[in-house]
Amino acid sequence: MLVQPLRSPDLRRAPSADVSVEPKVAVLLNANARKVDARVVKSLSHVVPEQDLFLSRSELDGRRIAQTVLERGYPVVFTGGGDGTFMGFVNEVLQQVGPRGRFAGQPVPRFGILKLGTGNGIANHVNASGTRGDGILNDVLRARTGEVPGFRPMDLLMVDGQRAPFAGLGVDGKVLNDYIWVKENLGKGLFKSVLTGSGGYFSAVACKTVPHYLTNSTWVECEVVNGQSSEAYRLGPDGQPQGAPLAPGDVLFRGKLMMAAAGTMPFYGYGLRMFPFSCGRRGFMQLRLGQVTPTQVLANLPRMWAGRWFPEGLHDFHVREATIRFARPMPFQVGGDAAGYRDQVNLSVAPESIELVDFNGALN
């Protein structure tokens, strides 16, 4: 596929699509995303000039679109298709403006999120509008006319050379795999609306993940070591540091865990606030280590979902980098995508942050 703007010659444009509107805003849609259908494409084509609207069907498309975006110097780029679409495009842009990239040293555009994915963790983070009514169109129009409330700086994790908003080993990876199983095997026909989205996650946790761990060992020996770049901070239930800072290279934890995860924003998919303290210290991630039982999780699922559950078995830290070593391979997920099994992973905060269009009004 040649990378060209999405063409819709049979559609007349509303006056708002005048190319004289500033600032310029590019919109990238993932054609493979379930919510990116003909209706969404048609609606956006009425409010976004033809040359600014792109449709991607592959990684190669995304790479070429990123080159076009940088060549034209768009100050703002929206992506539609979920967290994976967003992070794939961000990784491509940052690679191309990096020291060895074609556009080395060029300013990075600000990024907007259209709530067109499944989990929509980043979209929840910046209060992006949903698909009902004209919410998505209004988000783009406000950006095109410079009427967004503000921009939110966001740090990212580095995981195996790629950037991501969160990653984890253990039960959270198992939950992701169980949700995919529920959606693909049970979320069809009459049950589709109930067993996809947040309902599917709740069902996966309650009916598959927890029962599995009631009869199988949840906890595995683990060692978590602070990196060499900075002190780390143990956090209390209020998100504030407790005790003295932990020195570079210190062992943060040694013992049995059911989960070790980290994030630079609060949300997993579907509003699950896994990292409520992730934005409390710029340049740091929230590291969360779990020592809780399946029955505890099930009994406190609503509070856990809202980020208001802090039992003794949850250990939270602010760290710049950490190495996690389990005694056996554990389910691994990166940015909500299953990534096989790993017994060790190194996580760090990426050297560059990005700026997000924020409809909460958080100003940089």
XYZ file of C-alpha atoms in Angstrom:
364
model
C 0.000 0.000 0.000
C 1.354 3.402 -0.930
C 1.339 5.742 2.006
C -1.039 8.426 0.918
C -3.623 10.379 2.852
C -6.962 8.621 3.071
C -8.952 9.579 -0.014
C -12.730 9.950 0.022
C -13.546 11.795 -3.224
C -17.233 10.922 -2.967
C -17.688 12.845 0.297
C -18.357 16.555 0.514
C -16.554 18.347 3.310
C -17.944 20.488 6.055
C -16.556 24.051 6.235
C -14.525 23.045 9.322
C -12.243 20.969 7.076
C -10.753 24.123 5.527
C -6.977 23.635 5.412
C -6.524 27.202 6.664
C -7.547 26.105 10.165
C -4.505 26.126 12.461
C -2.712 24.444 14.051
C -2.313 21.535 11.639
C -3.356 18.172 13.045
C -2.685 14.760 11.510
C -4.952 11.778 12.252
C -3.686 8.206 11.919
C -6.265 5.389 11.996
C -5.431 1.712 12.358
C -7.564 0.007 9.712
C -7.268 -3.302 11.596
C -8.811 -1.977 14.819
C -12.326 -3.247 15.513
C -13.759 0.204 16.201
C -12.201 1.820 13.138
C -15.099 1.104 10.813
C -16.524 2.811 7.730
C -18.737 5.087 9.837
C -15.792 6.414 11.869
C -13.675 6.955 8.768
C -16.501 8.773 6.982
C -17.213 10.995 9.985
C -13.583 12.010 10.395
C -13.214 12.670 6.666
C -15.769 15.481 7.048
C -13.730 17.355 9.664
C -10.115 16.510 8.749
C -8.607 17.639 5.419
C -7.868 14.770 3.074
C -4.107 15.278 3.199
C -4.101 15.093 7.011
C -6.058 11.824 7.419
C -4.099 8.564 7.155
C -5.094 4.913 7.225
C -2.548 2.284 8.272
C -2.829 -1.466 7.664
C 0.695 -2.594 8.575
C 3.888 -1.655 10.406
C 5.345 -0.538 7.093
C 2.404 1.819 6.589
C 2.969 3.217 10.057
C 6.656 3.805 9.364
C 5.940 5.649 6.145
C 3.173 7.704 7.728
C 5.557 8.684 10.532
C 8.031 9.898 7.907
C 5.316 11.965 6.226
C 4.206 13.445 9.550
C 7.779 14.485 10.368
C 8.464 15.819 6.876
C 5.415 18.059 7.091
C 6.109 19.119 10.667
C 2.663 18.485 12.154
C 2.616 19.876 15.703
C -0.116 17.419 16.826
C -0.871 13.834 15.739
C -3.912 11.819 16.834
C -3.915 8.023 16.659
C -7.017 5.866 16.610
C -6.869 2.150 17.296
C -5.909 1.584 20.929
C -2.803 1.600 23.102
C -0.899 -0.720 20.751
C -1.508 1.557 17.770
C -0.453 4.583 19.782
C 2.744 3.072 21.147
C 3.719 1.584 17.788
C 3.496 5.024 16.194
C 5.252 6.779 19.095
C 8.117 4.274 18.956
C 8.462 4.862 15.228
C 8.466 8.662 15.565
C 10.992 8.646 18.417
C 13.273 6.278 16.517
C 13.232 8.538 13.470
C 14.058 11.672 15.486
C 16.723 9.832 17.489
C 20.483 10.266 16.984
C 20.597 7.747 14.116
C 17.217 8.563 12.638
C 16.403 10.293 9.371
C 14.975 13.277 11.270
C 17.562 13.393 14.065
C 17.068 16.353 16.360
C 13.692 17.378 14.943
C 11.022 18.361 17.490
C 8.634 15.565 18.458
C 4.943 16.305 17.805
C 2.429 16.228 20.605
C 0.183 13.175 20.574
C -3.577 12.857 20.886
C -5.593 9.706 21.488
C -8.893 8.772 19.865
C -10.808 6.265 21.969
C -11.038 3.626 19.250
C -9.222 0.712 20.872
C -10.331 -2.026 23.223
C -8.608 -1.295 26.534
C -8.031 2.443 25.951
C -5.776 2.867 28.976
C -4.000 5.960 27.650
C -7.280 7.438 26.381
C -8.680 7.130 29.920
C -5.554 8.811 31.261
C -6.243 11.986 29.266
C -10.071 11.820 29.428
C -10.506 11.370 25.671
C -14.117 11.300 24.487
C -15.915 8.060 23.681
C -17.432 6.947 20.407
C -20.977 7.968 21.265
C -22.256 11.092 19.581
C -19.660 13.463 18.185
C -17.110 13.063 20.980
C -14.227 11.890 18.812
C -14.909 14.537 16.178
C -15.037 17.247 18.823
C -11.686 16.144 20.263
C -10.049 16.503 16.855
C -11.797 19.802 16.096
C -10.724 21.297 19.413
C -7.128 20.345 18.648
C -7.331 21.800 15.126
C -8.606 25.128 16.474
C -6.184 25.259 19.421
C -8.926 24.854 22.018
C -7.624 21.878 23.989
C -7.378 22.499 27.752
C -3.702 21.553 27.945
C -0.956 19.017 27.422
C 0.238 16.334 29.823
C 3.876 15.217 29.903
C 4.189 11.446 30.114
C 7.192 9.271 30.828
C 7.473 5.843 29.207
C 9.061 2.535 30.121
C 11.871 0.970 28.134
C 11.282 -2.782 27.769
C 13.539 -4.787 25.458
C 14.418 -1.668 23.495
C 10.795 -0.593 22.996
C 8.764 2.027 24.826
C 5.546 1.126 26.626
C 3.270 2.669 29.265
C 3.321 -0.467 31.457
C 4.563 -4.045 31.636
C 4.317 -6.932 34.051
C 5.231 -10.485 34.978
C 2.878 -12.884 36.730
C -0.833 -12.740 37.387
C -1.451 -9.615 35.299
C -0.043 -11.439 32.272
C -2.267 -14.422 33.110
C -5.317 -12.143 33.358
C -4.564 -10.743 29.901
C -4.300 -14.220 28.406
C -7.517 -15.276 30.162
C -9.367 -12.214 28.883
C -8.288 -12.978 25.316
C -9.548 -16.558 25.789
C -12.911 -15.372 27.175
C -13.368 -12.843 24.377
C -12.463 -15.277 21.604
C -14.322 -18.320 22.943
C -17.293 -16.917 24.860
C -17.682 -13.296 23.742
C -19.781 -14.050 20.686
C -23.405 -13.723 19.685
C -25.690 -12.698 22.543
C -22.742 -12.576 24.963
C -20.527 -10.285 22.855
C -21.531 -7.048 24.599
C -21.192 -8.636 28.043
C -17.942 -10.542 27.627
C -15.864 -7.955 25.826
C -14.450 -4.802 27.360
C -14.589 -4.370 31.135
C -17.210 -7.109 31.469
C -14.850 -9.531 29.793
C -12.021 -8.605 32.137
C -14.202 -9.030 35.216
C -15.417 -12.370 33.880
C -11.877 -13.521 33.093
C -10.648 -12.651 36.591
C -13.641 -14.115 38.420
C -14.264 -17.223 36.314
C -10.856 -18.221 34.966
C -7.849 -16.548 36.605
C -8.931 -16.854 40.241
C -10.203 -20.461 39.923
C -6.903 -21.428 38.258
C -4.874 -20.025 41.123
C -7.113 -21.648 43.727
C -5.714 -24.989 42.599
C -2.284 -23.911 41.338
C 0.548 -22.089 43.061
C 0.340 -18.329 42.627
C 3.483 -17.252 44.405
C 6.959 -17.781 42.978
C 10.344 -16.846 44.452
C 11.452 -13.475 43.128
C 14.207 -10.908 43.567
C 13.783 -7.271 42.565
C 16.888 -5.069 42.453
C 17.071 -1.295 42.091
C 19.048 -0.013 39.101
C 22.287 1.933 39.319
C 20.988 5.279 38.046
C 19.046 6.570 41.048
C 17.736 6.022 44.531
C 14.341 4.335 44.824
C 11.490 5.192 47.192
C 9.148 2.859 49.044
C 5.588 4.255 48.981
C 2.830 4.176 51.553
C -0.939 3.825 50.903
C -1.086 7.589 50.309
C 1.605 7.446 47.636
C 4.149 9.284 49.788
C 7.690 7.974 50.459
C 8.148 5.870 53.581
C 11.493 5.516 55.324
C 14.905 6.321 53.910
C 15.543 6.211 50.137
C 16.888 2.915 48.801
C 20.372 3.179 47.296
C 21.290 2.258 43.711
C 21.814 -1.486 43.476
C 19.822 -2.238 46.647
C 17.561 -5.272 46.761
C 14.026 -3.880 46.857
C 12.395 -7.235 47.537
C 13.307 -10.874 47.953
C 10.630 -13.499 48.525
C 7.561 -15.019 46.921
C 5.375 -12.905 44.596
C 2.358 -13.457 42.393
C 3.020 -10.318 40.307
C 5.694 -7.750 39.546
C 4.616 -4.884 37.286
C 5.466 -1.267 36.548
C 3.835 1.663 34.784
C 4.242 5.351 34.033
C 0.492 6.034 33.899
C -2.322 4.850 36.179
C -4.405 2.695 33.873
C -4.393 -0.764 32.415
C -7.280 -1.304 30.016
C -10.939 -0.652 30.821
C -10.298 1.811 33.625
C -8.301 -0.603 35.822
C -6.212 1.803 37.932
C -3.240 -0.463 38.549
C -0.663 2.278 39.195
C -2.395 5.079 41.135
C 0.955 6.685 42.100
C 2.597 6.523 38.679
C 2.425 10.276 38.064
C 3.658 11.276 41.496
C 7.332 11.756 40.576
C 8.528 12.857 37.133
C 11.138 10.622 35.582
C 10.113 7.605 37.699
C 7.861 4.595 37.207
C 5.621 3.032 39.810
C 6.780 -0.498 40.567
C 4.088 -2.681 42.145
C 4.842 -6.076 43.700
C 1.940 -8.330 44.687
C 1.652 -10.815 47.561
C -2.098 -11.290 47.729
C -4.279 -14.377 47.402
C -6.877 -15.036 44.694
C -9.695 -14.913 47.254
C -8.492 -11.477 48.433
C -8.504 -10.202 44.863
C -11.976 -11.553 44.204
C -13.374 -10.095 47.431
C -11.883 -6.657 46.703
C -12.166 -6.517 42.916
C -14.159 -3.243 42.684
C -11.766 -1.416 45.047
C -8.738 -2.824 43.243
C -10.218 -1.712 39.902
C -10.626 1.835 41.212
C -7.077 1.958 42.628
C -8.300 2.184 46.223
C -7.144 -1.156 47.603
C -3.873 -1.175 49.546
C -3.526 -4.431 51.521
C -0.295 -5.316 53.296
C 0.625 -7.615 50.434
C 0.976 -4.802 47.885
C 4.438 -3.197 47.806
C 4.773 0.034 45.840
C 7.938 1.909 44.840
C 9.054 4.811 42.703
C 12.105 3.705 40.708
C 13.992 4.777 37.583
C 15.048 1.254 36.703
C 14.754 -2.218 38.161
C 15.632 -5.828 37.382
C 13.026 -8.489 38.187
C 14.101 -12.141 38.464
C 11.639 -14.985 39.049
C 12.641 -18.572 39.873
C 10.649 -19.838 36.884
C 9.182 -18.300 33.712
C 6.064 -16.230 34.328
C 3.397 -14.852 31.951
C 4.730 -11.574 30.533
C 2.796 -8.644 29.076
C 3.984 -5.363 27.585
C 1.524 -2.525 27.130
C -1.417 -4.926 27.354
C -0.059 -7.306 24.702
C 0.875 -10.858 25.637
C 4.647 -11.334 25.280
C 5.192 -14.975 26.175
C 6.934 -16.127 29.356
C 10.009 -14.643 31.032
C 11.917 -15.320 34.227
C 13.831 -12.028 34.098
C 13.147 -8.562 32.740
C 14.904 -5.204 32.996
C 12.658 -2.146 33.145
C 13.760 1.488 32.985
C 12.273 4.908 32.320
C 12.881 5.975 28.725
C 15.313 8.893 28.329
C 12.698 11.051 26.581
C 9.149 11.845 27.598
C 6.254 12.762 25.325
C 3.375 15.240 25.572
C -0.249 14.197 25.290
C -3.278 16.267 24.356
C -5.095 16.278 27.698
C -8.813 16.974 27.925
C -8.558 17.039 31.731
C -6.800 20.383 31.350
C -3.434 19.441 32.892
C -1.012 22.062 31.574
C 2.660 21.442 30.999
